[in-house]
Amino acid sequence: MKIPKGKLPLSIMAIVICTVVFAGLIFTEDLWAITGTSIFKHKSCSKKETVTNSSKNTTEVREKQKVTSFDDDFIDEDESYFNSHQNCSIENGKWGFNTSAELFYTDESCPYLDKQIACLRNGRPDSDYLYWEWQLDDCILPRFNATALLEKLRGKRLMFSGDSLQREQWQSLVCMVESHIPSEKKSMKRSPTLSVFKIEDYNATIEFYWAPYLIESNSDDPIIPDTKKRILRVDSIAKHARHWVGVDLLIFNSYVWWTSDPKMKSLWGSFANGEEGYEELDSIIAFTMALRTWANWIDSNVNRSSTRVLFTTASPTHMRSADWKKEKPTRCSNETRPVTGRGYWGTGSNKRMMEVVSSIVGRMKFPVTFVNITQLSDYRKDGHVSLYTGELSDKQKEDPYTYADCIHWCLPGVPDTWNQILYSYL
């Protein structure tokens, strides 16, 4: 067919237009990958229905709590949506109250919880904090399927490494799967630095390695309570890194220990050279140097064909009740509901530190996946241990400004949601 000069048939024009549009989409995805705005990509799908609010008392919870179990042949229809590559941000959503939600475990059913975070066992009188679900705006997280996760871990080692918040996430995940494993087929070995939960039938382990700064410090073990006496080796990581070698799934975090003081004593080289000659650095600068040391080690030593690396973003604290317009300085004590205002960002989430992480990880050769838990956790002023550590006297409980723990989370609780997000990436 002869085509008049300067004119194209509609069919050919349609092909050209579609090709240009497709190229534009590819470019957009590449731009998302570079800028980091598409780190958390999930398929858009129908939003969850709104759940009516209600309340429960502790006695009812004790009688009605159930541990969620999944049949081996269970097929999660949501997963087929979630595995798509369309954009969906984990941080964009709201906490919905669901009284019919079944817990994955309770502080009575899981034998591996530390006493200090088992809040109901320690006398917390309310229980609504257990029934808030993170509901995304444009998609839904897949249901956590313990059996499916165990299959993914078959023949593998999964290790969390970081501070006590990372240890909570480890305990949460162990509790979310342990009821699906016969008692004679599981074991736990704990030490101050390395703890290993072994699943015999799957030849798999879920581990935690204590490295609160990721780099070496004189307060790794034993911990030095006086933060002014802590000294960091910002360029020394070998002591910790030898435990990361050979692990299939590495999940790191490091945040709250860097927020204790505006200045941090820092040294270069090994502690074998002594602790003299330290320099006091701004905590952000010390954090930047330490994270570069970690990133360089990952880039130089981890095989991307056999190991996957994830980084959990900052776990927010709720030490300043004025952040949510509360007049009395009681920290997070007596809080029973999340913050409802969209985009709330309290003083317990340091944006400068998060920008440091984003910048350094963004320049790494090794692909690192962010598990972005900061924004969704920042709403949960109600989810902390507060006064229910099991270690406070009645007199101490009368002084929440001094004694309320608004750093660590109750389990079951918010870290279970972190692991739902982690599961979606695995």
CSV table of C-alpha atoms in Angstrom, one decimal:
chain,number,residue,atom,x,y,z
A,1,MET,CA,0.0,0.0,0.0
A,2,LYS,CA,1.3,3.4,-1.0
A,3,ILE,CA,1.3,5.9,1.9
A,4,PRO,CA,0.8,9.6,1.1
A,5,LYS,CA,3.8,11.7,2.0
A,6,GLY,CA,3.5,13.1,5.6
A,7,LYS,CA,0.6,10.8,6.6
A,8,LEU,CA,0.5,7.5,8.5
A,9,PRO,CA,-2.3,5.1,8.8
A,10,LEU,CA,-4.1,5.1,12.2
A,11,SER,CA,-2.9,1.5,13.0
A,12,ILE,CA,0.8,2.5,12.5
A,13,MET,CA,0.3,5.7,14.5
A,14,ALA,CA,-1.3,3.7,17.3
A,15,ILE,CA,1.8,1.4,17.4
A,16,VAL,CA,4.1,4.4,17.5
A,17,ILE,CA,2.2,6.0,20.3
A,18,CYS,CA,2.0,2.8,22.4
A,19,THR,CA,5.8,2.3,21.9
A,20,VAL,CA,6.5,5.8,23.1
A,21,VAL,CA,4.2,5.4,26.1
A,22,PHE,CA,5.8,2.1,27.0
A,23,ALA,CA,9.3,3.6,26.8
A,24,GLY,CA,8.1,6.4,29.1
A,25,LEU,CA,6.9,3.9,31.7
A,26,ILE,CA,10.2,2.1,31.6
A,27,PHE,CA,12.0,5.4,32.2
A,28,THR,CA,9.6,6.2,35.0
A,29,GLU,CA,10.3,2.9,36.7
A,30,ASP,CA,14.1,3.5,36.4
A,31,LEU,CA,13.7,6.9,37.9
A,32,TRP,CA,11.7,5.5,40.8
A,33,ALA,CA,14.5,3.0,41.3
A,34,ILE,CA,17.1,5.8,41.4
A,35,THR,CA,15.2,8.2,43.6
A,36,GLY,CA,14.0,5.5,46.0
A,37,THR,CA,10.3,6.5,45.8
A,38,SER,CA,9.5,3.1,44.4
A,39,ILE,CA,11.3,0.9,47.0
A,40,PHE,CA,8.1,-0.5,48.2
A,41,LYS,CA,6.2,-1.6,45.0
A,42,HIS,CA,3.0,-3.6,45.2
A,43,LYS,CA,0.0,-4.0,43.0
A,44,SER,CA,-2.9,-1.7,43.4
A,45,CYS,CA,-6.0,-3.5,44.4
A,46,SER,CA,-9.2,-3.0,46.3
A,47,LYS,CA,-9.0,-1.3,49.6
A,48,LYS,CA,-10.1,-3.0,52.8
A,49,GLU,CA,-13.5,-2.3,54.2
A,50,THR,CA,-13.7,0.0,57.2
A,51,VAL,CA,-13.8,-1.9,60.5
A,52,THR,CA,-16.1,-0.6,63.3
A,53,ASN,CA,-14.3,0.3,66.5
A,54,SER,CA,-14.9,-1.5,69.7
A,55,SER,CA,-13.1,-2.5,72.9
A,56,LYS,CA,-12.1,-5.5,74.9
A,57,ASN,CA,-10.9,-6.0,78.4
A,58,THR,CA,-8.0,-8.2,79.4
A,59,THR,CA,-10.1,-11.0,80.8
A,60,GLU,CA,-12.0,-11.3,77.5
A,61,VAL,CA,-8.7,-11.4,75.6
A,62,ARG,CA,-7.4,-14.2,77.8
A,63,GLU,CA,-10.6,-16.2,77.1
A,64,LYS,CA,-10.9,-15.5,73.4
A,65,GLN,CA,-7.3,-15.1,72.1
A,66,LYS,CA,-6.5,-17.6,69.3
A,67,VAL,CA,-3.3,-18.4,67.5
A,68,THR,CA,-3.7,-18.1,63.8
A,69,SER,CA,-2.9,-21.3,61.9
A,70,PHE,CA,-2.8,-22.0,58.2
A,71,ASP,CA,-3.5,-25.2,56.4
A,72,ASP,CA,-0.5,-26.5,54.4
A,73,ASP,CA,-2.6,-26.3,51.3
A,74,PHE,CA,-3.9,-22.8,52.0
A,75,ILE,CA,-3.6,-20.5,49.0
A,76,ASP,CA,-3.5,-16.8,49.7
A,77,GLU,CA,-5.2,-15.0,46.9
A,78,ASP,CA,-3.9,-11.7,48.0
A,79,GLU,CA,-0.3,-12.8,47.2
A,80,SER,CA,-1.0,-13.0,43.5
A,81,TYR,CA,-1.8,-9.3,43.6
A,82,PHE,CA,1.1,-8.4,45.8
A,83,ASN,CA,3.7,-10.0,43.6
A,84,SER,CA,3.1,-7.4,40.8
A,85,HIS,CA,5.4,-4.5,40.2
A,86,GLN,CA,3.0,-1.6,40.4
A,87,ASN,CA,3.8,1.1,42.8
A,88,CYS,CA,2.4,1.1,46.4
A,89,SER,CA,4.0,2.8,49.3
A,90,ILE,CA,4.2,0.9,52.6
A,91,GLU,CA,4.0,4.2,54.6
A,92,ASN,CA,0.8,5.3,53.0
A,93,GLY,CA,-2.1,3.9,55.0
A,94,LYS,CA,-3.9,3.9,58.3
A,95,TRP,CA,-4.4,1.7,61.4
A,96,GLY,CA,-7.8,0.1,61.3
A,97,PHE,CA,-9.3,-1.5,64.4
A,98,ASN,CA,-10.4,-5.1,63.9
A,99,THR,CA,-11.8,-7.0,66.9
A,100,SER,CA,-12.2,-10.2,64.9
A,101,ALA,CA,-8.5,-10.4,64.1
A,102,GLU,CA,-6.9,-13.6,65.3
A,103,LEU,CA,-3.4,-13.2,66.8
A,104,PHE,CA,-0.5,-15.1,65.5
A,105,TYR,CA,0.5,-15.9,69.1
A,106,THR,CA,0.1,-14.6,72.6
A,107,ASP,CA,2.5,-13.8,75.4
A,108,GLU,CA,1.3,-17.0,77.1
A,109,SER,CA,1.5,-19.3,74.0
A,110,CYS,CA,5.0,-18.3,72.9
A,111,PRO,CA,7.8,-19.4,75.2
A,112,TYR,CA,10.5,-17.3,73.6
A,113,LEU,CA,9.4,-13.8,74.6
A,114,ASP,CA,11.5,-11.7,77.0
A,115,LYS,CA,9.7,-10.9,80.2
A,116,GLN,CA,10.2,-7.1,79.7
A,117,ILE,CA,8.0,-7.0,76.5
A,118,ALA,CA,5.2,-9.4,77.5
A,119,CYS,CA,2.9,-6.5,78.5
A,120,LEU,CA,-0.3,-8.4,79.3
A,121,ARG,CA,1.6,-10.8,81.4
A,122,ASN,CA,3.1,-7.9,83.2
A,123,GLY,CA,-0.3,-6.4,84.1
A,124,ARG,CA,-1.2,-4.1,81.2
A,125,PRO,CA,-4.9,-3.6,81.8
A,126,ASP,CA,-6.0,-2.7,78.2
A,127,SER,CA,-5.7,-4.9,75.1
A,128,ASP,CA,-7.0,-2.8,72.2
A,129,TYR,CA,-3.4,-2.3,71.1
A,130,LEU,CA,-3.4,-5.9,69.9
A,131,TYR,CA,-6.1,-5.4,67.3
A,132,TRP,CA,-4.9,-2.6,65.1
A,133,GLU,CA,-4.1,-3.6,61.6
A,134,TRP,CA,-2.0,-1.6,59.1
A,135,GLN,CA,-4.3,-1.0,56.1
A,136,LEU,CA,-2.6,0.4,53.0
A,137,ASP,CA,-4.3,3.0,50.9
A,138,ASP,CA,-3.8,1.4,47.4
A,139,CYS,CA,-3.2,-2.3,48.1
A,140,ILE,CA,-3.3,-4.9,50.7
A,141,LEU,CA,-0.5,-6.8,52.4
A,142,PRO,CA,-0.6,-10.6,51.9
A,143,ARG,CA,-1.7,-12.6,54.9
A,144,PHE,CA,1.2,-13.9,56.9
A,145,ASN,CA,1.5,-17.6,56.1
A,146,ALA,CA,3.9,-19.4,58.5
A,147,THR,CA,4.0,-22.6,56.5
A,148,ALA,CA,4.8,-20.7,53.3
A,149,LEU,CA,7.6,-18.7,55.1
A,150,LEU,CA,9.1,-21.9,56.5
A,151,GLU,CA,9.2,-23.3,52.9
A,152,LYS,CA,11.0,-20.2,51.7
A,153,LEU,CA,13.5,-20.7,54.5
A,154,ARG,CA,14.1,-24.3,53.8
A,155,GLY,CA,17.9,-25.0,53.9
A,156,LYS,CA,18.6,-21.3,54.7
A,157,ARG,CA,19.8,-19.0,57.5
A,158,LEU,CA,17.9,-15.8,58.3
A,159,MET,CA,19.6,-13.4,60.6
A,160,PHE,CA,18.5,-10.2,62.2
A,161,SER,CA,21.4,-8.0,63.3
A,162,GLY,CA,21.2,-4.7,65.2
A,163,ASP,CA,19.9,-3.4,68.5
A,164,SER,CA,17.2,-4.4,71.0
A,165,LEU,CA,14.4,-3.3,68.5
A,166,GLN,CA,15.8,-5.7,66.0
A,167,ARG,CA,15.9,-8.4,68.7
A,168,GLU,CA,12.2,-7.7,69.2
A,169,GLN,CA,11.5,-8.2,65.5
A,170,TRP,CA,13.4,-11.5,65.7
A,171,GLN,CA,11.4,-12.7,68.7
A,172,SER,CA,8.2,-11.7,67.0
A,173,LEU,CA,9.0,-13.7,63.9
A,174,VAL,CA,10.1,-16.7,65.9
A,175,CYS,CA,6.7,-16.6,67.8
A,176,MET,CA,4.8,-16.2,64.5
A,177,VAL,CA,6.2,-19.5,63.2
A,178,GLU,CA,7.0,-21.6,66.2
A,179,SER,CA,3.5,-23.0,66.8
A,180,HIS,CA,3.6,-24.6,63.4
A,181,ILE,CA,6.6,-26.7,64.3
A,182,PRO,CA,6.4,-29.8,66.5
A,183,SER,CA,8.2,-29.3,69.9
A,184,GLU,CA,10.7,-32.0,69.2
A,185,LYS,CA,11.7,-30.4,65.8
A,186,LYS,CA,12.6,-27.0,67.1
A,187,SER,CA,15.2,-25.6,69.5
A,188,MET,CA,16.5,-22.3,70.8
A,189,LYS,CA,20.0,-21.4,71.9
A,190,ARG,CA,20.4,-17.9,73.4
A,191,SER,CA,23.5,-15.9,74.4
A,192,PRO,CA,24.1,-12.2,75.0
A,193,THR,CA,25.4,-11.8,71.4
A,194,LEU,CA,24.1,-14.6,69.2
A,195,SER,CA,20.7,-16.4,69.5
A,196,VAL,CA,19.6,-19.2,67.2
A,197,PHE,CA,16.2,-20.7,66.7
A,198,LYS,CA,16.6,-23.9,64.8
A,199,ILE,CA,13.9,-25.6,62.7
A,200,GLU,CA,15.0,-29.2,62.2
A,201,ASP,CA,12.6,-30.5,59.5
A,202,TYR,CA,13.4,-27.4,57.3
A,203,ASN,CA,17.2,-27.4,58.0
A,204,ALA,CA,16.6,-23.7,58.7
A,205,THR,CA,17.5,-21.1,61.4
A,206,ILE,CA,16.1,-17.7,62.4
A,207,GLU,CA,18.9,-15.9,64.2
A,208,PHE,CA,19.7,-12.7,66.0
A,209,TYR,CA,23.2,-11.2,66.3
A,210,TRP,CA,23.7,-8.2,68.7
A,211,ALA,CA,25.4,-5.3,67.0
A,212,PRO,CA,23.7,-2.1,68.1
A,213,TYR,CA,26.0,0.3,66.2
A,214,LEU,CA,26.7,-2.3,63.5
A,215,ILE,CA,30.4,-1.2,63.9
A,216,GLU,CA,32.5,-2.1,66.9
A,217,SER,CA,32.2,-0.3,70.3
A,218,ASN,CA,33.3,-0.8,73.8
A,219,SER,CA,29.7,-1.2,74.8
A,220,ASP,CA,28.7,-4.1,72.6
A,221,ASP,CA,29.0,-6.7,75.4
A,222,PRO,CA,28.8,-6.0,78.2
A,223,ILE,CA,26.7,-2.9,77.8
A,224,ILE,CA,28.0,0.3,79.4
A,225,PRO,CA,24.9,2.1,80.9
A,226,ASP,CA,26.6,5.5,81.0
A,227,THR,CA,26.4,6.6,77.4
A,228,LYS,CA,29.1,9.2,78.0
A,229,LYS,CA,31.6,6.4,78.5
A,230,ARG,CA,30.9,4.6,75.2
A,231,ILE,CA,33.5,4.7,72.5
A,232,LEU,CA,32.9,3.8,68.9
A,233,ARG,CA,35.3,2.3,66.3
A,234,VAL,CA,33.7,3.9,63.3
A,235,ASP,CA,35.9,2.1,60.8
A,236,SER,CA,36.0,-1.3,62.6
A,237,ILE,CA,33.4,-4.0,61.7
A,238,ALA,CA,35.3,-7.3,61.4
A,239,LYS,CA,34.3,-8.5,64.9
A,240,HIS,CA,30.6,-8.4,64.0
A,241,ALA,CA,30.9,-9.1,60.2
A,242,ARG,CA,32.4,-12.6,60.7
A,243,HIS,CA,29.0,-13.6,62.0
A,244,TRP,CA,27.2,-12.4,58.9
A,245,VAL,CA,29.3,-14.5,56.5
A,246,GLY,CA,27.4,-17.4,55.0
A,247,VAL,CA,23.9,-16.1,56.0
A,248,ASP,CA,21.3,-16.3,53.2
A,249,LEU,CA,19.0,-13.5,54.5
A,250,LEU,CA,20.4,-10.6,56.4
A,251,ILE,CA,18.1,-8.0,58.0
A,252,PHE,CA,19.9,-5.0,59.6
A,253,ASN,CA,18.9,-2.0,61.7
A,254,SER,CA,20.7,0.7,63.7
A,255,TYR,CA,19.1,3.8,65.1
A,256,VAL,CA,18.1,4.3,68.7
A,257,TRP,CA,21.6,3.9,70.2
A,258,TRP,CA,22.8,6.8,68.0
A,259,THR,CA,20.2,9.1,69.5
A,260,SER,CA,21.4,9.0,73.1
A,261,ASP,CA,23.8,11.9,72.9
A,262,PRO,CA,24.5,14.8,70.5
A,263,LYS,CA,28.2,14.0,70.5
A,264,MET,CA,29.8,10.5,70.4
A,265,LYS,CA,33.4,9.5,71.2
A,266,SER,CA,34.9,7.9,68.1
A,267,LEU,CA,38.2,6.2,67.3
A,268,TRP,CA,39.8,4.6,64.3
A,269,GLY,CA,41.3,1.2,64.2
A,270,SER,CA,41.1,-1.8,66.6
A,271,PHE,CA,40.5,-1.6,70.3
A,272,ALA,CA,43.7,-3.6,70.6
A,273,ASN,CA,45.4,-0.2,70.0
A,274,GLY,CA,43.8,1.2,73.2
A,275,GLU,CA,41.0,3.7,73.8
A,276,GLU,CA,43.1,6.8,74.0
A,277,GLY,CA,43.0,9.6,71.4
A,278,TYR,CA,39.2,9.5,70.7
A,279,GLU,CA,37.5,12.4,69.0
A,280,GLU,CA,34.0,13.7,69.9
A,281,LEU,CA,32.0,13.8,66.7
A,282,ASP,CA,28.5,15.0,66.1
A,283,SER,CA,26.3,11.9,66.3
A,284,ILE,CA,25.1,12.3,62.7
A,285,ILE,CA,28.7,12.4,61.5
A,286,ALA,CA,29.6,9.4,63.5
A,287,PHE,CA,26.5,7.6,62.2
A,288,THR,CA,27.4,8.5,58.6
A,289,MET,CA,31.0,7.1,59.0
A,290,ALA,CA,29.8,3.9,60.7
A,291,LEU,CA,27.1,3.2,58.0
A,292,ARG,CA,29.7,3.8,55.3
A,293,THR,CA,31.9,1.2,56.9
A,294,TRP,CA,29.0,-1.2,57.0
A,295,ALA,CA,28.0,-0.5,53.3
A,296,ASN,CA,31.6,-0.9,52.2
A,297,TRP,CA,31.8,-4.3,53.9
A,298,ILE,CA,28.5,-5.4,52.3
A,299,ASP,CA,29.6,-4.3,48.8
A,300,SER,CA,33.0,-6.0,49.2
A,301,ASN,CA,32.1,-9.3,50.9
A,302,VAL,CA,28.5,-10.3,50.2
A,303,ASN,CA,27.6,-12.4,47.2
A,304,ARG,CA,24.4,-11.1,45.6
A,305,SER,CA,23.7,-14.4,43.9
A,306,SER,CA,23.4,-16.3,47.3
A,307,THR,CA,22.5,-13.6,49.9
A,308,ARG,CA,19.8,-11.1,50.2
A,309,VAL,CA,20.2,-8.0,52.4
A,310,LEU,CA,17.4,-5.9,53.9
A,311,PHE,CA,17.5,-2.8,56.2
A,312,THR,CA,14.8,-2.0,58.7
A,313,THR,CA,14.3,1.7,59.0
A,314,ALA,CA,14.1,3.6,62.3
A,315,SER,CA,11.8,2.4,65.0
A,316,PRO,CA,10.3,5.6,66.4
A,317,THR,CA,10.2,6.5,70.1
A,318,HIS,CA,7.4,8.3,71.9
A,319,MET,CA,9.2,10.1,74.8
A,320,ARG,CA,7.6,13.5,74.3
A,321,SER,CA,3.8,13.5,74.9
A,322,ALA,CA,3.6,17.1,73.7
A,323,ASP,CA,4.2,15.7,70.2
A,324,TRP,CA,0.6,14.6,70.1
A,325,LYS,CA,-0.8,17.6,72.0
A,326,LYS,CA,-0.9,16.0,75.5
A,327,GLU,CA,-0.4,18.6,78.2
A,328,LYS,CA,1.0,16.3,81.0
A,329,PRO,CA,4.6,15.1,80.4
A,330,THR,CA,3.8,11.4,80.9
A,331,ARG,CA,5.6,10.1,77.8
A,332,CYS,CA,3.5,7.2,76.3
A,333,SER,CA,1.9,6.0,79.5
A,334,ASN,CA,-1.8,5.4,79.5
A,335,GLU,CA,-2.0,5.7,75.7
A,336,THR,CA,-4.6,3.3,74.3
A,337,ARG,CA,-5.1,4.6,70.7
A,338,PRO,CA,-2.8,5.4,67.8
A,339,VAL,CA,-2.3,9.0,66.5
A,340,THR,CA,-5.0,9.5,63.9
A,341,GLY,CA,-3.6,12.5,62.0
A,342,ARG,CA,-2.2,11.6,58.6
A,343,GLY,CA,1.5,12.2,58.1
A,344,TYR,CA,2.2,12.6,61.9
A,345,TRP,CA,5.9,12.7,62.5
A,346,GLY,CA,7.1,13.0,66.1
A,347,THR,CA,10.4,14.0,67.5
A,348,GLY,CA,11.3,10.4,68.1
A,349,SER,CA,12.0,9.9,64.4
A,350,ASN,CA,15.1,11.6,63.2
A,351,LYS,CA,14.7,12.5,59.5
A,352,ARG,CA,18.4,13.5,59.2
A,353,MET,CA,19.5,10.0,60.2
A,354,MET,CA,17.0,8.4,57.8
A,355,GLU,CA,18.3,10.6,55.0
A,356,VAL,CA,21.9,9.4,55.8
A,357,VAL,CA,20.7,5.8,55.4
A,358,SER,CA,18.8,6.5,52.2
A,359,SER,CA,21.8,8.3,50.7
A,360,ILE,CA,24.5,5.7,51.6
A,361,VAL,CA,22.3,2.7,50.6
A,362,GLY,CA,21.3,4.4,47.4
A,363,ARG,CA,25.0,4.5,46.3
A,364,MET,CA,25.8,0.9,47.2
A,365,LYS,CA,26.6,-1.6,44.5
A,366,PHE,CA,24.8,-4.3,46.4
A,367,PRO,CA,21.0,-4.1,46.1
A,368,VAL,CA,19.5,-3.5,49.6
A,369,THR,CA,15.8,-3.6,50.3
A,370,PHE,CA,14.3,-1.2,52.8
A,371,VAL,CA,11.7,-2.5,55.2
A,372,ASN,CA,10.1,0.8,55.8
A,373,ILE,CA,8.4,0.7,59.3
A,374,THR,CA,9.0,4.3,60.5
A,375,GLN,CA,5.9,6.2,59.4
A,376,LEU,CA,3.4,3.4,60.3
A,377,SER,CA,5.1,2.9,63.7
A,378,ASP,CA,5.2,6.6,64.5
A,379,TYR,CA,1.4,6.6,64.8
A,380,ARG,CA,1.5,3.9,67.5
A,381,LYS,CA,2.1,5.8,70.7
A,382,ASP,CA,-0.1,3.2,72.3
A,383,GLY,CA,2.0,0.2,71.4
A,384,HIS,CA,5.0,0.6,73.8
A,385,VAL,CA,5.9,-1.3,76.9
A,386,SER,CA,5.5,1.9,78.9
A,387,LEU,CA,5.2,0.9,82.6
A,388,TYR,CA,4.5,-2.8,82.0
A,389,THR,CA,8.1,-4.2,82.0
A,390,GLY,CA,7.5,-6.4,85.0
A,391,GLU,CA,10.4,-4.7,86.8
A,392,LEU,CA,9.0,-1.4,88.2
A,393,SER,CA,7.8,-0.8,91.8
A,394,ASP,CA,4.4,0.7,92.4
A,395,LYS,CA,6.2,4.0,93.4
A,396,GLN,CA,8.2,4.0,90.1
A,397,LYS,CA,4.9,3.5,88.1
A,398,GLU,CA,3.7,6.8,89.6
A,399,ASP,CA,6.5,8.6,87.8
A,400,PRO,CA,6.0,7.7,84.1
A,401,TYR,CA,8.1,10.7,82.9
A,402,THR,CA,11.1,9.0,84.4
A,403,TYR,CA,10.3,5.3,84.1
A,404,ALA,CA,8.0,4.7,81.2
A,405,ASP,CA,9.7,2.7,78.4
A,406,CYS,CA,8.5,4.4,75.2
A,407,ILE,CA,11.3,2.8,73.1
A,408,HIS,CA,10.5,-0.9,73.2
A,409,TRP,CA,7.2,-2.4,72.0
A,410,CYS,CA,4.8,-4.8,73.6
A,411,LEU,CA,4.7,-8.3,72.0
A,412,PRO,CA,2.4,-9.3,70.5
A,413,GLY,CA,2.2,-5.9,68.9
A,414,VAL,CA,3.6,-3.5,66.3
A,415,PRO,CA,6.7,-5.6,65.4
A,416,ASP,CA,4.3,-8.3,64.1
A,417,THR,CA,3.3,-5.9,61.4
A,418,TRP,CA,7.0,-5.3,60.6
A,419,ASN,CA,7.2,-9.0,60.0
A,420,GLN,CA,4.2,-9.0,57.8
A,421,ILE,CA,5.9,-6.5,55.6
A,422,LEU,CA,9.2,-8.5,55.7
A,423,TYR,CA,7.2,-11.6,54.7
A,424,SER,CA,5.8,-9.8,51.7
A,425,TYR,CA,9.4,-9.1,50.5
A,426,LEU,CA,10.5,-12.7,51.0
